[in-house]
XYZ file of C-alpha atoms in Angstrom:
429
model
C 6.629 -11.708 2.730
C 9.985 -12.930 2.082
C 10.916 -16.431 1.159
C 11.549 -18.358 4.193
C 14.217 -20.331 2.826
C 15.833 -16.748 1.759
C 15.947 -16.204 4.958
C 17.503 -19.002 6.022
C 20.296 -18.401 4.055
C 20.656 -14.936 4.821
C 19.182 -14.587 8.280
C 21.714 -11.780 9.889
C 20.857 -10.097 6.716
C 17.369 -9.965 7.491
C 18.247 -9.403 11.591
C 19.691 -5.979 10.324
C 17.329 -4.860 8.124
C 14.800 -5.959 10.795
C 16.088 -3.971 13.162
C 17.074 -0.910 10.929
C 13.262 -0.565 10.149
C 12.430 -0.777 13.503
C 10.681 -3.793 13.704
C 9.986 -6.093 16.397
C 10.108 -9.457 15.577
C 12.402 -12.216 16.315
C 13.938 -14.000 13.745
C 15.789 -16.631 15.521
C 12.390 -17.271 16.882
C 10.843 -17.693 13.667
C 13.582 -20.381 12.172
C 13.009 -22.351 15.471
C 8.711 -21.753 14.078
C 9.826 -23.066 11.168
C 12.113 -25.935 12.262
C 8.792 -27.426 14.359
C 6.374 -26.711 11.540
C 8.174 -28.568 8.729
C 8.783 -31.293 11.462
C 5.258 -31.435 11.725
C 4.253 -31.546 8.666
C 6.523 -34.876 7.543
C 5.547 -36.610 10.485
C 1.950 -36.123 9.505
C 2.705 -36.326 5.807
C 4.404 -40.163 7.146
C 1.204 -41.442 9.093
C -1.171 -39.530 6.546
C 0.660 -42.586 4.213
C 0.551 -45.206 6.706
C -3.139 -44.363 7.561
C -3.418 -44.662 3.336
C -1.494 -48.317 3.283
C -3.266 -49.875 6.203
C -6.659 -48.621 4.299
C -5.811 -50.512 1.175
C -4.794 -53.605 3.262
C -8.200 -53.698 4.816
C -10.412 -53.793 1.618
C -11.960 -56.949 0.345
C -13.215 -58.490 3.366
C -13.244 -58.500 7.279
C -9.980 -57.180 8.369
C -7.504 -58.637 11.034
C -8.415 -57.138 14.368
C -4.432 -56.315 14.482
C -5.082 -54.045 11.418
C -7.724 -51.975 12.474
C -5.889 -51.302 16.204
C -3.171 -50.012 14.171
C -5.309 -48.090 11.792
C -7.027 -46.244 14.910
C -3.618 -45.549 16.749
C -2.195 -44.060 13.346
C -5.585 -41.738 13.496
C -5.518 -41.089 16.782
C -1.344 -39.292 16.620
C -2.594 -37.869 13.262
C -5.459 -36.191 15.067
C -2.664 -34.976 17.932
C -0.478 -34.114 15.454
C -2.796 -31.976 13.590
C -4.258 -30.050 15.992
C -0.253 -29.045 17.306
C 0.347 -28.156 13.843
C -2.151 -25.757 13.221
C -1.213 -23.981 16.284
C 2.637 -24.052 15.047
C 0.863 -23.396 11.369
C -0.879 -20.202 12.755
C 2.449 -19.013 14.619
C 4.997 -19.562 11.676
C 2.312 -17.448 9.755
C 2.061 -14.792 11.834
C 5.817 -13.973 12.282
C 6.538 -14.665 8.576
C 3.546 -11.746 7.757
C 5.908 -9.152 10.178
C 8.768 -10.010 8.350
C 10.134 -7.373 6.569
C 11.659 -7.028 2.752
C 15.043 -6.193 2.259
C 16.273 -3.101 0.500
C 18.183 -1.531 -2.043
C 21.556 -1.038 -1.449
C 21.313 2.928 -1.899
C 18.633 3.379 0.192
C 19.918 5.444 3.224
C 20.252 3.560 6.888
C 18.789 6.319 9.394
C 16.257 5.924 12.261
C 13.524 7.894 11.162
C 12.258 10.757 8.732
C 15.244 13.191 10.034
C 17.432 10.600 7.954
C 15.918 11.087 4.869
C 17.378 12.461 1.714
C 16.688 15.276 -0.584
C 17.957 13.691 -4.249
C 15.965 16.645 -6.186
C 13.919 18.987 -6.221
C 12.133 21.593 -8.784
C 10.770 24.960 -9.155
C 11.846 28.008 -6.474
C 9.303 27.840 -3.227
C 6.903 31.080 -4.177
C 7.631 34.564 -2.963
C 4.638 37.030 -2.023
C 5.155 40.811 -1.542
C 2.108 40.829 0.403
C 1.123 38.805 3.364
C 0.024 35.321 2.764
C -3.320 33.791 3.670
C -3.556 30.087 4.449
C -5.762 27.717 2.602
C -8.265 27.978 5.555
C -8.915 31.252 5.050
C -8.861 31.105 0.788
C -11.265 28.578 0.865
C -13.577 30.470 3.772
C -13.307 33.495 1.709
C -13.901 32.282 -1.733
C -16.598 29.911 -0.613
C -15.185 26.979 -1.768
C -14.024 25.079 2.066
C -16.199 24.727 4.618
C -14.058 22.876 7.760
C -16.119 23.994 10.496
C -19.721 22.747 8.970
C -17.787 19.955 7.983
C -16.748 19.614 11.504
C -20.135 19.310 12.714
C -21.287 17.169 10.595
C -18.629 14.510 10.018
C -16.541 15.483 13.472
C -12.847 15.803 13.901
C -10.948 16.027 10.524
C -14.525 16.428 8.673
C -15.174 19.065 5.961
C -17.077 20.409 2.513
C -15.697 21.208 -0.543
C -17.771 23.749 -2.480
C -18.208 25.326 -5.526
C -14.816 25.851 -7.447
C -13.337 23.859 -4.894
C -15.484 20.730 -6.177
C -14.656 21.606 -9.978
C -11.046 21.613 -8.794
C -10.579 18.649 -7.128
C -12.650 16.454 -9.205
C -10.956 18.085 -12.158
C -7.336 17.226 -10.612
C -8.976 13.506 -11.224
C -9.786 13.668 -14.762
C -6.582 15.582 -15.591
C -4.558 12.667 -13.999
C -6.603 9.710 -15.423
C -6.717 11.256 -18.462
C -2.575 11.401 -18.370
C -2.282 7.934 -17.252
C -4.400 6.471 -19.678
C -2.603 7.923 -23.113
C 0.357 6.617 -21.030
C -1.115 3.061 -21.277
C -2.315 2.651 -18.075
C -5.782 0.537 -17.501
C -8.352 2.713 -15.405
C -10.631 1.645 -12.939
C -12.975 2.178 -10.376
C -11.997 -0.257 -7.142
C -13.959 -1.216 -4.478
C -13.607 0.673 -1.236
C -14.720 -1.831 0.893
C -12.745 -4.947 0.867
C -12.383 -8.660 2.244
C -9.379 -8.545 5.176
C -6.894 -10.940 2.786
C -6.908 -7.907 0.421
C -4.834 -5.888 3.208
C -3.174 -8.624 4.614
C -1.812 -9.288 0.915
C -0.749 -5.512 0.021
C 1.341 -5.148 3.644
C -1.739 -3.042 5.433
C -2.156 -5.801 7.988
C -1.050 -7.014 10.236
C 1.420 -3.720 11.265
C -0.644 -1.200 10.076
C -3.872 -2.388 11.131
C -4.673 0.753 13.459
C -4.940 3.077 10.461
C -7.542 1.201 8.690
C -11.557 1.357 9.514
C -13.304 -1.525 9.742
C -17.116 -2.060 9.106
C -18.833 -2.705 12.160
C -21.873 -4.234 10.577
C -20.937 -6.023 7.372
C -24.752 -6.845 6.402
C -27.246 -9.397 6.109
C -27.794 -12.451 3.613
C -31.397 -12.412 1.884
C -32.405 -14.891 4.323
C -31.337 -12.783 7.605
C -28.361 -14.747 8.252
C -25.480 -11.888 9.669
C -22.679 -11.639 7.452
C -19.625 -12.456 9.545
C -16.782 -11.974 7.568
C -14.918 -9.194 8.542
C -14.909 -6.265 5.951
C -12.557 -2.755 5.817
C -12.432 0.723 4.386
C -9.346 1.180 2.378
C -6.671 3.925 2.223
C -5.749 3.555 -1.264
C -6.756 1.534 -4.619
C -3.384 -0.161 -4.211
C -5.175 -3.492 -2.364
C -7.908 -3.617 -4.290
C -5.754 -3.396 -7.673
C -3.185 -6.069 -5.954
C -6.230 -8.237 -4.991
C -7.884 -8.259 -8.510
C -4.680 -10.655 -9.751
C -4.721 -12.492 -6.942
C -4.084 -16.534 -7.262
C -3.919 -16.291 -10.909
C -0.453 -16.695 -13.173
C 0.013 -14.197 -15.569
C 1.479 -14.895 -18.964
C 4.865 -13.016 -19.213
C 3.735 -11.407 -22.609
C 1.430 -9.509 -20.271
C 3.985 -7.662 -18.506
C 3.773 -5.094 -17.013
C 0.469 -4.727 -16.379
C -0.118 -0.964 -15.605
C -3.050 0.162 -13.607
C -4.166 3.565 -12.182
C -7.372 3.103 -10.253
C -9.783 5.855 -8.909
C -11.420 5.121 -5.465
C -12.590 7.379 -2.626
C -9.847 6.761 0.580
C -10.454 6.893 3.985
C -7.559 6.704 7.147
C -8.209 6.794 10.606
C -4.560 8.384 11.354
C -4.680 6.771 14.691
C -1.137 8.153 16.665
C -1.507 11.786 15.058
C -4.288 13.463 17.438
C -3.349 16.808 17.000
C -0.756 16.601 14.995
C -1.357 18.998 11.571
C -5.152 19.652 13.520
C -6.188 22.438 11.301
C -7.058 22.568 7.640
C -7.658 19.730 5.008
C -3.385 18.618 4.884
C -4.571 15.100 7.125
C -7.764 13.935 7.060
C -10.145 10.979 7.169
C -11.437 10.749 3.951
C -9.845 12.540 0.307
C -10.037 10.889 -3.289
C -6.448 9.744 -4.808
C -5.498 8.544 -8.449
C -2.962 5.454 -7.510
C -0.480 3.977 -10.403
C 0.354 0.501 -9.863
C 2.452 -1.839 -12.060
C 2.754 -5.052 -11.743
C 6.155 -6.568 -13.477
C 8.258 -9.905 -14.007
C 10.903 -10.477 -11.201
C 13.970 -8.445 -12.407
C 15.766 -5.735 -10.674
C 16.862 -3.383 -12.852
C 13.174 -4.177 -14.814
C 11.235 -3.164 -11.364
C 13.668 0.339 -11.151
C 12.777 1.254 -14.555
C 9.097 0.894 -13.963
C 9.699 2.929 -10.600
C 11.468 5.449 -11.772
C 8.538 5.958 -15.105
C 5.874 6.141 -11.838
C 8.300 8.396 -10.226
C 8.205 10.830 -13.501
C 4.734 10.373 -14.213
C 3.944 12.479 -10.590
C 6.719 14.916 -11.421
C 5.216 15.631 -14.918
C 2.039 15.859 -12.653
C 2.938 18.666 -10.886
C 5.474 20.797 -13.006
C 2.706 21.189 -15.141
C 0.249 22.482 -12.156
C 3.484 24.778 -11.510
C 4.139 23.262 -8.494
C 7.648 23.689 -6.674
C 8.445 20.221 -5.312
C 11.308 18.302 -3.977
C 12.083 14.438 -4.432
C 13.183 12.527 -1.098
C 14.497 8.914 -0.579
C 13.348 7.426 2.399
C 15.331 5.980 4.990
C 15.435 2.491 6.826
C 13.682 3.443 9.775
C 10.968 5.699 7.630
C 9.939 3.309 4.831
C 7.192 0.379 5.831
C 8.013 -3.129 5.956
C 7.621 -4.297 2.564
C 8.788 -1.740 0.967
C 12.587 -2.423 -0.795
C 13.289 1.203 -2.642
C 11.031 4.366 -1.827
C 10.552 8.059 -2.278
C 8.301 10.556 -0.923
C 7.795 14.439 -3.300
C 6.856 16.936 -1.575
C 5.021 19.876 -3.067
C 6.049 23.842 -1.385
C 3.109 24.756 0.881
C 3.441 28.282 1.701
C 1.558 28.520 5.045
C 3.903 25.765 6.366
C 6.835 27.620 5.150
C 8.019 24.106 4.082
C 7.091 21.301 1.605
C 4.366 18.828 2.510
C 4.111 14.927 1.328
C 1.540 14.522 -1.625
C 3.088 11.583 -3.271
C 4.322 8.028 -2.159
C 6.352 5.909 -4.809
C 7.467 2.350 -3.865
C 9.075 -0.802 -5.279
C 7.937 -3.883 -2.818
C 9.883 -6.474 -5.206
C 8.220 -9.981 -4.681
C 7.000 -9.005 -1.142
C 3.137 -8.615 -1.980
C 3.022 -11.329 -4.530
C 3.667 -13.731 -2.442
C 1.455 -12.328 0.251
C -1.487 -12.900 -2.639
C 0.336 -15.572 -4.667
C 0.721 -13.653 -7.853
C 3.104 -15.077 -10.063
C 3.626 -15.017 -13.997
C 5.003 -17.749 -16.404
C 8.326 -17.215 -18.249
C 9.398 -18.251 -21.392
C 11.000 -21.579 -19.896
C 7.581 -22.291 -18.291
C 8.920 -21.847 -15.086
C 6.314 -20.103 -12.274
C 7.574 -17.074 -10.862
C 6.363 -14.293 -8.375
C 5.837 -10.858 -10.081
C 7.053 -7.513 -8.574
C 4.776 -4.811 -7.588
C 5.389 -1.137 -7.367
C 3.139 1.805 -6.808
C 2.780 6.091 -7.047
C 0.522 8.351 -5.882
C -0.523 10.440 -9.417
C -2.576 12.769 -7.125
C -4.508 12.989 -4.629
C -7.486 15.528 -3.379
C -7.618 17.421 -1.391
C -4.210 17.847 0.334
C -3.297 18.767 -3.252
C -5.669 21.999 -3.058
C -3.659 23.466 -0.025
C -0.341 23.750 -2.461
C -2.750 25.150 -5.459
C -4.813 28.112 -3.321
C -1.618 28.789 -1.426
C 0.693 28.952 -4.065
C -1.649 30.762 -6.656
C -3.209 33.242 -4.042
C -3.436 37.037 -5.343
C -2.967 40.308 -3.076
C -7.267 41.081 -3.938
C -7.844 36.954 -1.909
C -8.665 35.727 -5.239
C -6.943 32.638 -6.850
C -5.816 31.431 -9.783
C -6.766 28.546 -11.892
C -3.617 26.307 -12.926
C -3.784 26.701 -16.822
C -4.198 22.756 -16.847
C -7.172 22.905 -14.598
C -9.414 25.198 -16.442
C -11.687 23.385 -19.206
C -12.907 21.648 -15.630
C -13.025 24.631 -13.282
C -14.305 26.884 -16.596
C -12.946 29.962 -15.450
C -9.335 31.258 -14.899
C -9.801 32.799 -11.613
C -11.458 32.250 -8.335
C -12.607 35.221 -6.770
């Protein structure tokens, strides 16, 4: 979230951007929220002191009957009071989570992904002289994908990975933690299934809460008591990792803190019925690799750490041979916390086009002080950290650019050279 009195101070600053990223919330409305719930809050804070005075006069022995009517009446508004203000308390809340961060001044102002910009791109998409098969059909052939077993078994979007195909993808994992960590990252394995505040505090909730699946039946305590608190499946490591320094103050010789964190990810890509149907390119559940750094509050500080997790993917996939293309995302196409983004896109040759495997965003303060993160400086002073995030790779949309793009005229595939001490051969066939 942004601070509120930031916004304050720069509130048609925050109409546009709100409205450029297609929002809808009113901020006029939520200054007016604001106005009643710091009025509130002193008027309580005022008869919370009263209430405190009239207390102390009434110790050591039988107080005037004058005293204690007053010391009822001043309970009695503070009890009004209070329960007005957590209604006002649960509003102001609400519109402040939907508020969105603002962004860098080179990121482009469009409506939605047609706005986007190309600002690289590497390799030339591969040319066949003989006619292509998709991944489908590789990974039928070779034994290695199984979508229509996995269909019946899991339903829409479900399917097995076999053989090679396993050796492949769980090699793609090892290959990129192994990267990350002689790069100084700190790997881990995150939970999957979180408390709600997790996505709350990484921007997943409230907007985006149709994506994510929620457990249905969260447990029981040893003594048969139902667990109640709500608990979710996440899409990425990035809330967990966010989550694990939550509430805490970080010592600025800390910083950054770099994390990549390994976790099974599941989406419910609610909205896209039929939309990319066939093959493993969106799915319901996949494993990812996710970078996160977490770094003190300085601009051109945050952009350097971007741009390393930025690089980092891009070593990534030059050395799987990959063609891809780097694209900076628009207004109307990047979430609401996010302040700079990109999207690379690696060439899938069925699609005739290049398909997003990578997601690399700088969210400034805008999660930290969803999960109160914050890190000391050198003046002692308390300040919120910024968070940024890459995908380093992610299985097994990955595996439609590698079968496609490595696919011989005899249906056999190649092994990317960097693949091979996992897959232990060089060829699939």
């Amino acid at each position: 979230m942004l601070d509120i009195k930031f916004i304050r101070e720069n509130s048609e600053v925050v109409k546009k951007i709100t409205q450029q990223k297609n929002i809808n919330l009113d901020i006029d409305k939520l200054l007016r929220t604001d106005d009643s719930y710091r009025k509130l809050k002193q008027e309580i804070e005022k008869l919370q002191c009263e209430k405190n005075k009239i207390a102390s006069q009434m110790k050591g022995g039988k107080p005037a009957d004058e005293l204690v009517k007053k010391g009822k009446e001043v309970k009695e508004k503070i009890s009004g009071l209070d329960a007005e203000f957590k209604k006002v308390e649960k509003k102001y809340n609400e519109l402040m989570l939907l508020t969105p961060n603002i962004v860098s001044k080179d990121t482009p102002t469009g409506k939605d992904e047609n706005d986007n910009v190309e600002i690289s791109r590497w390799g030339e998409p591969t040319k066949f002289d003989f006619e292509i098969k998709d991944h489908i059909e590789l990974g039928k052939n070779l034994d290695i994908l199984d979508i229509e077993r996995g269909t019946k078994v899991s339903g829409y979007r479900g399917y097995f990975l076999k053989n090679e195909g396993v050796l492949m993808h769980l090699g793609l994992m090892m290959y990129a933690l192994d990267k990350l960590v002689k790069k100084g990252f700190v790997p881990m394995v995150t939970p999957t299934i979180v408390r709600e505040f997790a996505l709350i505090g990484s921007g997943h909730f409230p907007s985006g809460k149709e994506e994510v699946f929620q457990i249905a039946n969260p447990g029981k305590l040893a003594s048969g008591e139902e667990i109640k608190e709500s608990k979710f499946l996440v899409g990425t490591s990035e809330p967990s990792i966010l989550a694990y320094r939550a509430n805490e103050v970080i010592d600025e010789k800390e910083l950054p803190l770099k994390y990549c964190g390994f976790s099974q990810c599941y989406r419910s890509e609610i909205g896209s019925y039929g939309k990319d149907a066939k093959g493993i390119y969106r799915i319901h559940e996949f494993m990812k690799i996710e970078q996160v750094i977490i770094c003190k509050d300085d601009l051109s500080e945050a952009d350097k750490q971007f741009e390393e997790l930025r690089k980092i993917a891009e070593e990534i996939l030059e050395e799987l041979k990959l063609p891809y293309r780097v694209i900076q995302i628009c207004t109307g196409d990047m979430g609401a916390g996010k302040y700079k983004m990109y999207d690379i896109e690696t060439w899938m040759p069925s699609r005739n086009s290049y398909g997003e495997t990578h997601s690399n965003s700088n969210l400034t303060d805008w999660q930290a002080r969803r999960l109160n993160i914050k890190y000391k400086n050198k003046n002692g002073e308390k300040r919120f950290v910024y968070t940024l995030n890459n995908t380093a790779i992610a299985s097994p949309r990955i595996l439609i650019a590698i079968l496609e793009n490595y696919q011989q005229k005899n249906g056999s595939v190649v092994v990317p050279e960097v693949l091979r001490k996992w897959v232990g051969k060089d060829v699939i066939g």
